[in-house]
Short mmCIF file of N, CA and C and ligand atoms in Angstrom, two decimals:
data_model
loop_
_atom_site.label_atom_id
_atom_site.label_comp_id
_atom_site.label_asym_id
_atom_site.label_seq_id
_atom_site.Cartn_x
_atom_site.Cartn_y
_atom_site.Cartn_z
N UNK R 476 19.61 16.14 -29.68
CA UNK R 476 19.70 15.09 -28.64
C UNK R 476 18.47 14.18 -28.71
N UNK R 477 18.73 12.90 -28.73
CA UNK R 477 17.62 11.93 -28.81
C UNK R 477 17.61 11.09 -27.53
N UNK R 478 16.46 11.07 -26.88
CA UNK R 478 16.33 10.26 -25.66
C UNK R 478 15.17 9.29 -25.82
N UNK R 479 15.42 8.06 -25.40
CA UNK R 479 14.38 7.02 -25.44
C UNK R 479 13.97 6.69 -24.00
N UNK R 480 12.67 6.59 -23.80
CA UNK R 480 12.13 6.25 -22.47
C UNK R 480 11.51 4.87 -22.57
N UNK R 481 12.05 3.93 -21.83
CA UNK R 481 11.61 2.54 -21.91
C UNK R 481 10.97 2.13 -20.60
N UNK R 482 9.75 1.64 -20.68
CA UNK R 482 9.04 1.17 -19.49
C UNK R 482 8.71 -0.31 -19.64
N UNK R 483 8.94 -1.05 -18.56
CA UNK R 483 8.75 -2.49 -18.58
C UNK R 483 7.37 -2.93 -18.16
N UNK R 484 7.26 -4.22 -17.80
CA UNK R 484 5.98 -4.87 -17.55
C UNK R 484 5.08 -4.15 -16.55
N UNK R 485 3.83 -4.07 -16.91
CA UNK R 485 2.75 -3.53 -16.07
C UNK R 485 2.74 -2.00 -15.97
N UNK R 486 3.75 -1.36 -16.53
CA UNK R 486 3.75 0.11 -16.44
C UNK R 486 2.78 0.74 -17.43
N UNK R 487 2.23 -0.07 -18.35
CA UNK R 487 1.12 0.44 -19.16
C UNK R 487 -0.10 0.73 -18.28
N UNK R 488 -0.11 0.17 -17.06
CA UNK R 488 -1.23 0.41 -16.14
C UNK R 488 -0.97 1.57 -15.18
N UNK R 489 0.15 2.25 -15.38
CA UNK R 489 0.48 3.37 -14.50
C UNK R 489 -0.67 4.39 -14.49
N UNK R 490 -1.02 4.84 -13.29
CA UNK R 490 -2.13 5.79 -13.17
C UNK R 490 -3.40 5.10 -12.66
N UNK R 491 -3.51 3.80 -12.97
CA UNK R 491 -4.68 3.02 -12.50
C UNK R 491 -4.24 1.93 -11.54
N UNK R 492 -3.01 1.49 -11.70
CA UNK R 492 -2.48 0.36 -10.95
C UNK R 492 -1.98 0.83 -9.59
N UNK R 493 -2.47 0.25 -8.50
CA UNK R 493 -2.02 0.59 -7.14
C UNK R 493 -1.68 2.09 -7.03
N UNK R 494 -2.66 2.95 -7.20
CA UNK R 494 -2.37 4.39 -7.23
C UNK R 494 -1.77 4.93 -5.93
N UNK R 495 -2.02 4.20 -4.82
CA UNK R 495 -1.44 4.66 -3.54
C UNK R 495 0.08 4.50 -3.55
N UNK R 496 0.58 3.62 -4.42
CA UNK R 496 2.04 3.42 -4.53
C UNK R 496 2.60 4.17 -5.74
N UNK R 497 1.90 4.07 -6.86
CA UNK R 497 2.47 4.58 -8.12
C UNK R 497 1.86 5.90 -8.60
N UNK R 498 0.88 6.43 -7.85
CA UNK R 498 0.29 7.70 -8.24
C UNK R 498 -0.82 7.53 -9.27
N UNK R 499 -1.36 8.64 -9.69
CA UNK R 499 -2.56 8.61 -10.56
C UNK R 499 -2.26 9.10 -11.98
N UNK R 500 -1.01 9.38 -12.27
CA UNK R 500 -0.68 9.82 -13.63
C UNK R 500 -0.10 8.66 -14.43
N UNK R 501 -0.49 8.56 -15.67
CA UNK R 501 -0.08 7.45 -16.51
C UNK R 501 1.06 7.80 -17.46
N UNK R 502 1.36 6.87 -18.36
CA UNK R 502 2.46 7.07 -19.31
C UNK R 502 2.18 8.22 -20.28
N UNK R 503 0.90 8.45 -20.60
CA UNK R 503 0.56 9.59 -21.48
C UNK R 503 0.99 10.90 -20.83
N UNK R 504 0.69 10.99 -19.53
CA UNK R 504 1.04 12.21 -18.79
C UNK R 504 2.57 12.34 -18.68
N UNK R 505 3.24 11.22 -18.48
CA UNK R 505 4.72 11.25 -18.44
C UNK R 505 5.27 11.81 -19.74
N UNK R 506 4.75 11.29 -20.86
CA UNK R 506 5.22 11.75 -22.17
C UNK R 506 4.95 13.24 -22.34
N UNK R 507 3.74 13.67 -21.95
CA UNK R 507 3.39 15.09 -22.08
C UNK R 507 4.35 15.96 -21.26
N UNK R 508 4.63 15.51 -20.03
CA UNK R 508 5.51 16.29 -19.15
C UNK R 508 6.92 16.42 -19.73
N UNK R 509 7.46 15.31 -20.23
CA UNK R 509 8.83 15.34 -20.76
C UNK R 509 8.92 16.19 -22.02
N UNK R 510 7.93 16.04 -22.91
CA UNK R 510 7.95 16.84 -24.15
C UNK R 510 7.81 18.32 -23.83
N UNK R 511 6.97 18.65 -22.82
CA UNK R 511 6.76 20.06 -22.46
C UNK R 511 8.02 20.65 -21.83
N UNK R 512 8.70 19.86 -21.02
CA UNK R 512 9.89 20.38 -20.31
C UNK R 512 11.08 20.55 -21.25
N UNK R 513 11.21 19.63 -22.25
CA UNK R 513 12.36 19.69 -23.17
C UNK R 513 11.86 19.54 -24.60
N UNK R 514 11.26 20.60 -25.16
CA UNK R 514 10.67 20.49 -26.50
C UNK R 514 11.70 20.24 -27.61
N UNK R 515 12.95 20.60 -27.36
CA UNK R 515 13.96 20.43 -28.42
C UNK R 515 14.48 19.00 -28.50
N UNK R 516 14.21 18.21 -27.49
CA UNK R 516 14.70 16.83 -27.49
C UNK R 516 13.85 15.99 -28.45
N UNK R 517 14.52 15.09 -29.15
CA UNK R 517 13.82 14.12 -30.00
C UNK R 517 13.48 12.92 -29.12
N UNK R 518 12.24 12.92 -28.62
CA UNK R 518 11.83 11.88 -27.67
C UNK R 518 11.29 10.65 -28.39
N UNK R 519 11.56 9.49 -27.84
CA UNK R 519 10.83 8.30 -28.26
C UNK R 519 10.45 7.53 -27.00
N UNK R 520 9.35 6.79 -27.10
CA UNK R 520 8.80 6.11 -25.93
C UNK R 520 8.45 4.68 -26.29
N UNK R 521 8.73 3.79 -25.36
CA UNK R 521 8.47 2.37 -25.61
C UNK R 521 8.05 1.70 -24.31
N UNK R 522 7.02 0.89 -24.39
CA UNK R 522 6.62 0.09 -23.22
C UNK R 522 6.35 -1.32 -23.71
N UNK R 523 6.80 -2.30 -22.92
CA UNK R 523 6.46 -3.68 -23.25
C UNK R 523 6.33 -4.50 -21.97
N UNK R 524 5.47 -5.50 -22.06
CA UNK R 524 5.33 -6.45 -20.96
C UNK R 524 6.22 -7.68 -21.17
N UNK R 525 7.06 -7.64 -22.23
CA UNK R 525 7.83 -8.82 -22.61
C UNK R 525 9.34 -8.55 -22.53
N UNK R 526 10.03 -9.42 -21.83
CA UNK R 526 11.47 -9.26 -21.63
C UNK R 526 12.24 -9.18 -22.95
N UNK R 527 11.93 -10.10 -23.89
CA UNK R 527 12.65 -10.12 -25.16
C UNK R 527 12.44 -8.85 -25.96
N UNK R 528 11.23 -8.31 -25.91
CA UNK R 528 10.96 -7.06 -26.63
C UNK R 528 11.77 -5.92 -26.01
N UNK R 529 11.97 -5.98 -24.71
CA UNK R 529 12.78 -4.94 -24.05
C UNK R 529 14.25 -5.07 -24.45
N UNK R 530 14.73 -6.31 -24.56
CA UNK R 530 16.11 -6.53 -25.03
C UNK R 530 16.26 -5.98 -26.45
N UNK R 531 15.29 -6.28 -27.31
CA UNK R 531 15.34 -5.77 -28.70
C UNK R 531 15.39 -4.25 -28.69
N UNK R 532 14.62 -3.62 -27.84
CA UNK R 532 14.60 -2.15 -27.80
C UNK R 532 15.94 -1.59 -27.30
N UNK R 533 16.52 -2.25 -26.30
CA UNK R 533 17.83 -1.79 -25.81
C UNK R 533 18.88 -1.91 -26.92
N UNK R 534 18.82 -3.00 -27.66
CA UNK R 534 19.80 -3.18 -28.75
C UNK R 534 19.57 -2.16 -29.85
N UNK R 535 18.31 -1.82 -30.11
CA UNK R 535 17.98 -0.81 -31.12
C UNK R 535 18.52 0.56 -30.70
N UNK R 536 18.45 0.82 -29.39
CA UNK R 536 18.80 2.16 -28.89
C UNK R 536 20.23 2.57 -29.25
N UNK R 537 21.13 1.59 -29.20
CA UNK R 537 22.52 1.88 -29.55
C UNK R 537 22.57 2.31 -31.02
N UNK R 538 23.03 3.51 -31.27
CA UNK R 538 23.08 3.99 -32.66
C UNK R 538 21.86 4.79 -33.07
N UNK R 539 20.79 4.71 -32.32
CA UNK R 539 19.58 5.47 -32.67
C UNK R 539 19.30 6.60 -31.70
N UNK R 540 19.71 6.48 -30.44
CA UNK R 540 19.48 7.55 -29.46
C UNK R 540 20.76 7.84 -28.69
N UNK R 541 20.76 8.97 -27.98
CA UNK R 541 21.96 9.39 -27.25
C UNK R 541 21.92 9.01 -25.77
N UNK R 542 20.74 8.63 -25.29
CA UNK R 542 20.64 8.25 -23.89
C UNK R 542 19.31 7.56 -23.65
N UNK R 543 19.27 6.84 -22.54
CA UNK R 543 18.09 6.04 -22.21
C UNK R 543 17.63 6.30 -20.79
N UNK R 544 16.31 6.39 -20.64
CA UNK R 544 15.69 6.39 -19.31
C UNK R 544 14.91 5.09 -19.24
N UNK R 545 15.26 4.24 -18.30
CA UNK R 545 14.70 2.89 -18.26
C UNK R 545 14.07 2.58 -16.91
N UNK R 546 12.80 2.20 -16.95
CA UNK R 546 12.17 1.60 -15.77
C UNK R 546 11.88 0.14 -16.12
N UNK R 547 12.75 -0.78 -15.66
CA UNK R 547 12.56 -2.19 -16.01
C UNK R 547 11.43 -2.84 -15.21
N UNK R 548 10.81 -2.08 -14.30
CA UNK R 548 9.72 -2.58 -13.45
C UNK R 548 10.17 -3.84 -12.72
N UNK R 549 9.31 -4.86 -12.62
CA UNK R 549 9.65 -6.05 -11.85
C UNK R 549 10.87 -6.78 -12.37
N UNK R 550 11.19 -6.61 -13.65
CA UNK R 550 12.35 -7.30 -14.23
C UNK R 550 13.66 -6.79 -13.64
N UNK R 551 13.62 -5.62 -13.06
CA UNK R 551 14.82 -5.09 -12.41
C UNK R 551 15.33 -6.04 -11.32
N UNK R 552 14.40 -6.74 -10.70
CA UNK R 552 14.76 -7.58 -9.55
C UNK R 552 15.23 -8.98 -9.95
N UNK R 553 15.05 -9.31 -11.22
CA UNK R 553 15.31 -10.71 -11.63
C UNK R 553 16.12 -10.89 -12.90
N UNK R 554 16.21 -9.89 -13.76
CA UNK R 554 16.60 -10.17 -15.15
C UNK R 554 18.10 -10.00 -15.45
N UNK R 555 18.80 -11.12 -15.47
CA UNK R 555 20.19 -11.13 -15.93
C UNK R 555 20.22 -10.78 -17.43
N UNK R 556 19.18 -11.18 -18.12
CA UNK R 556 19.08 -10.93 -19.56
C UNK R 556 19.08 -9.42 -19.85
N UNK R 557 18.28 -8.69 -19.11
CA UNK R 557 18.27 -7.22 -19.32
C UNK R 557 19.59 -6.60 -18.87
N UNK R 558 20.14 -7.11 -17.77
CA UNK R 558 21.45 -6.60 -17.33
C UNK R 558 22.49 -6.79 -18.42
N UNK R 559 22.54 -7.97 -19.01
CA UNK R 559 23.53 -8.23 -20.07
C UNK R 559 23.32 -7.28 -21.26
N UNK R 560 22.06 -7.04 -21.59
CA UNK R 560 21.78 -6.11 -22.70
C UNK R 560 22.27 -4.70 -22.35
N UNK R 561 22.10 -4.32 -21.11
CA UNK R 561 22.55 -2.98 -20.68
C UNK R 561 24.07 -2.90 -20.69
N UNK R 562 24.73 -3.96 -20.25
CA UNK R 562 26.20 -3.93 -20.17
C UNK R 562 26.83 -3.82 -21.56
N UNK R 563 26.10 -4.21 -22.58
CA UNK R 563 26.62 -4.15 -23.95
C UNK R 563 26.48 -2.76 -24.57
N UNK R 564 25.78 -1.85 -23.88
CA UNK R 564 25.53 -0.52 -24.46
C UNK R 564 26.65 0.45 -24.11
N UNK R 565 26.89 1.39 -25.03
CA UNK R 565 27.85 2.45 -24.70
C UNK R 565 27.14 3.77 -24.39
N UNK R 566 25.85 3.87 -24.69
CA UNK R 566 25.12 5.11 -24.38
C UNK R 566 24.73 5.11 -22.90
N UNK R 567 24.60 6.31 -22.30
CA UNK R 567 24.26 6.37 -20.88
C UNK R 567 22.81 5.98 -20.60
N UNK R 568 22.62 5.26 -19.50
CA UNK R 568 21.30 4.80 -19.09
C UNK R 568 21.06 5.24 -17.64
N UNK R 569 19.91 5.82 -17.39
CA UNK R 569 19.50 6.08 -16.00
C UNK R 569 18.30 5.19 -15.70
N UNK R 570 18.42 4.40 -14.64
CA UNK R 570 17.30 3.54 -14.23
C UNK R 570 16.41 4.31 -13.26
N UNK R 571 15.12 4.24 -13.51
CA UNK R 571 14.14 4.96 -12.69
C UNK R 571 13.12 3.98 -12.13
N UNK R 572 12.77 4.16 -10.87
CA UNK R 572 11.60 3.49 -10.29
C UNK R 572 10.71 4.55 -9.69
N UNK R 573 9.43 4.46 -10.00
CA UNK R 573 8.46 5.44 -9.51
C UNK R 573 8.41 5.40 -7.98
N UNK R 574 8.36 4.18 -7.44
CA UNK R 574 8.24 4.02 -5.99
C UNK R 574 9.62 3.88 -5.35
N UNK R 575 9.63 4.00 -4.03
CA UNK R 575 10.88 3.87 -3.28
C UNK R 575 11.12 2.38 -3.02
N UNK R 576 11.71 1.71 -4.01
CA UNK R 576 11.82 0.25 -3.96
C UNK R 576 12.60 -0.26 -2.74
N UNK R 577 13.52 0.55 -2.25
CA UNK R 577 14.34 0.09 -1.12
C UNK R 577 13.56 0.09 0.19
N UNK R 578 12.43 0.80 0.20
CA UNK R 578 11.62 0.89 1.42
C UNK R 578 10.41 -0.04 1.37
N UNK R 579 10.38 -0.92 0.38
CA UNK R 579 9.23 -1.81 0.21
C UNK R 579 9.63 -3.24 0.59
N UNK R 580 9.06 -4.23 -0.10
CA UNK R 580 9.37 -5.62 0.25
C UNK R 580 10.85 -5.91 0.00
N UNK R 581 11.35 -6.88 0.77
CA UNK R 581 12.76 -7.27 0.69
C UNK R 581 13.20 -7.60 -0.76
N UNK R 582 12.34 -8.32 -1.50
CA UNK R 582 12.78 -8.76 -2.84
C UNK R 582 13.00 -7.60 -3.79
N UNK R 583 12.40 -6.44 -3.49
CA UNK R 583 12.59 -5.28 -4.37
C UNK R 583 13.93 -4.58 -4.12
N UNK R 584 14.64 -5.03 -3.10
CA UNK R 584 15.95 -4.41 -2.82
C UNK R 584 17.04 -4.95 -3.74
N UNK R 585 16.78 -6.09 -4.36
CA UNK R 585 17.73 -6.58 -5.37
C UNK R 585 17.45 -5.85 -6.66
N UNK R 586 18.43 -5.12 -7.15
CA UNK R 586 18.23 -4.33 -8.37
C UNK R 586 19.31 -4.75 -9.37
N UNK R 587 19.10 -5.91 -9.97
CA UNK R 587 20.10 -6.47 -10.89
C UNK R 587 20.43 -5.51 -12.03
N UNK R 588 19.40 -4.95 -12.65
CA UNK R 588 19.64 -4.14 -13.84
C UNK R 588 20.36 -2.83 -13.52
N UNK R 589 20.21 -2.36 -12.29
CA UNK R 589 20.83 -1.07 -11.94
C UNK R 589 22.35 -1.13 -12.06
N UNK R 590 22.91 -2.33 -12.00
CA UNK R 590 24.37 -2.47 -12.19
C UNK R 590 24.79 -2.03 -13.58
N UNK R 591 23.87 -2.09 -14.52
CA UNK R 591 24.18 -1.72 -15.89
C UNK R 591 23.81 -0.28 -16.20
N UNK R 592 23.36 0.45 -15.18
CA UNK R 592 22.95 1.85 -15.40
C UNK R 592 23.98 2.80 -14.81
N UNK R 593 24.00 4.01 -15.34
CA UNK R 593 24.92 5.01 -14.82
C UNK R 593 24.43 5.54 -13.47
N UNK R 594 23.12 5.59 -13.31
CA UNK R 594 22.54 6.12 -12.08
C UNK R 594 21.20 5.47 -11.83
N UNK R 595 20.76 5.57 -10.58
CA UNK R 595 19.49 4.97 -10.16
C UNK R 595 18.70 6.03 -9.40
N UNK R 596 17.44 6.19 -9.79
CA UNK R 596 16.56 7.14 -9.12
C UNK R 596 15.32 6.37 -8.69
N UNK R 597 14.93 6.48 -7.43
CA UNK R 597 13.69 5.83 -7.03
C UNK R 597 12.96 6.66 -5.99
N UNK R 598 11.63 6.54 -6.02
CA UNK R 598 10.83 7.18 -4.99
C UNK R 598 10.36 8.59 -5.29
N UNK R 599 10.67 9.10 -6.46
CA UNK R 599 10.27 10.48 -6.80
C UNK R 599 8.99 10.52 -7.62
N UNK R 600 8.35 9.38 -7.84
CA UNK R 600 7.19 9.38 -8.73
C UNK R 600 7.63 9.67 -10.15
N UNK R 601 6.73 10.27 -10.93
CA UNK R 601 7.08 10.58 -12.33
C UNK R 601 8.20 11.61 -12.42
N UNK R 602 8.38 12.39 -11.38
CA UNK R 602 9.46 13.38 -11.37
C UNK R 602 10.83 12.70 -11.48
N UNK R 603 10.89 11.41 -11.17
CA UNK R 603 12.15 10.68 -11.32
C UNK R 603 12.61 10.62 -12.77
N UNK R 604 11.65 10.52 -13.69
CA UNK R 604 12.01 10.50 -15.13
C UNK R 604 12.53 11.88 -15.53
N UNK R 605 11.96 12.92 -14.94
CA UNK R 605 12.44 14.28 -15.26
C UNK R 605 13.85 14.48 -14.71
N UNK R 606 14.10 13.96 -13.51
CA UNK R 606 15.44 14.06 -12.93
C UNK R 606 16.44 13.30 -13.80
N UNK R 607 16.02 12.15 -14.31
CA UNK R 607 16.89 11.37 -15.20
C UNK R 607 17.19 12.15 -16.47
N UNK R 608 16.17 12.76 -17.04
CA UNK R 608 16.36 13.53 -18.27
C UNK R 608 17.31 14.70 -18.01
N UNK R 609 17.11 15.36 -16.88
CA UNK R 609 17.98 16.50 -16.54
C UNK R 609 19.43 16.04 -16.48
N UNK R 610 19.65 14.90 -15.87
CA UNK R 610 21.02 14.38 -15.78
C UNK R 610 21.59 14.09 -17.17
N UNK R 611 20.80 13.47 -18.03
CA UNK R 611 21.31 13.09 -19.34
C UNK R 611 21.54 14.31 -20.23
N UNK R 612 20.71 15.34 -20.03
CA UNK R 612 20.79 16.52 -20.90
C UNK R 612 21.72 17.58 -20.36
N UNK R 613 21.85 17.64 -19.03
CA UNK R 613 22.70 18.66 -18.41
C UNK R 613 23.58 17.99 -17.38
N UNK R 614 24.46 17.07 -17.79
CA UNK R 614 25.22 16.29 -16.82
C UNK R 614 26.03 17.15 -15.85
N UNK R 615 26.45 18.31 -16.33
CA UNK R 615 27.27 19.16 -15.46
C UNK R 615 26.46 19.72 -14.27
N UNK R 616 25.11 19.74 -14.42
CA UNK R 616 24.26 20.27 -13.34
C UNK R 616 24.36 19.41 -12.08
N UNK R 617 24.64 18.12 -12.26
CA UNK R 617 24.70 17.24 -11.10
C UNK R 617 26.12 16.92 -10.67
N UNK R 618 27.09 17.59 -11.28
CA UNK R 618 28.50 17.27 -11.01
C UNK R 618 28.93 17.79 -9.65
C1 DQA P 1292 8.60 -0.22 -10.16
C2 DQA P 1292 8.98 -1.00 -8.90
C3 DQA P 1292 8.99 -2.50 -9.15
O1 DQA P 1292 9.34 -3.20 -7.97
C4 DQA P 1292 7.65 -2.98 -9.61
O2 DQA P 1292 7.70 -4.35 -9.93
C5 DQA P 1292 7.11 -2.17 -10.74
C6 DQA P 1292 7.29 -0.72 -10.74
C7 DQA P 1292 8.49 1.28 -9.88
O3 DQA P 1292 8.51 2.04 -10.84
O4 DQA P 1292 8.35 1.69 -8.73
O5 DQA P 1292 6.44 -2.70 -11.62
O6 DQA P 1292 9.62 -0.40 -11.14
#
């Protein structure tokens, strides 16, 4: 099983950026946690601050991995481009947000990209990525 974890703009600052909202653990720690929890999975990780690079990665994912965990970050609230890229995929995608976006500013309640995902997880911190992985790897567990 191959899973790709894609993080969007500003998530390279996770762990240092607004720690009261996003916590103190960064993408390195996320990668360590996922690899430790599921050592048999063929993990790949990608982060970009650029919308087009994220589209390229989503297009690459089809045919290269079996599922995607995606945090589109701020682009979730605005990007028809990312939504269209997601709608073209046949592999399952779980959208994750570290923070509870629905309980924050009004503009964060619009989640355009989530329409292209199988499921949406928010507010669990980094554990949200683990919940997403669990769903993709053991779908019957959440049935
Ligand atoms: C975020 C929430 C977004 O609203 C924000 O723009 C981010 C991070 C989250 O993981 O909580 O950059 O996607």
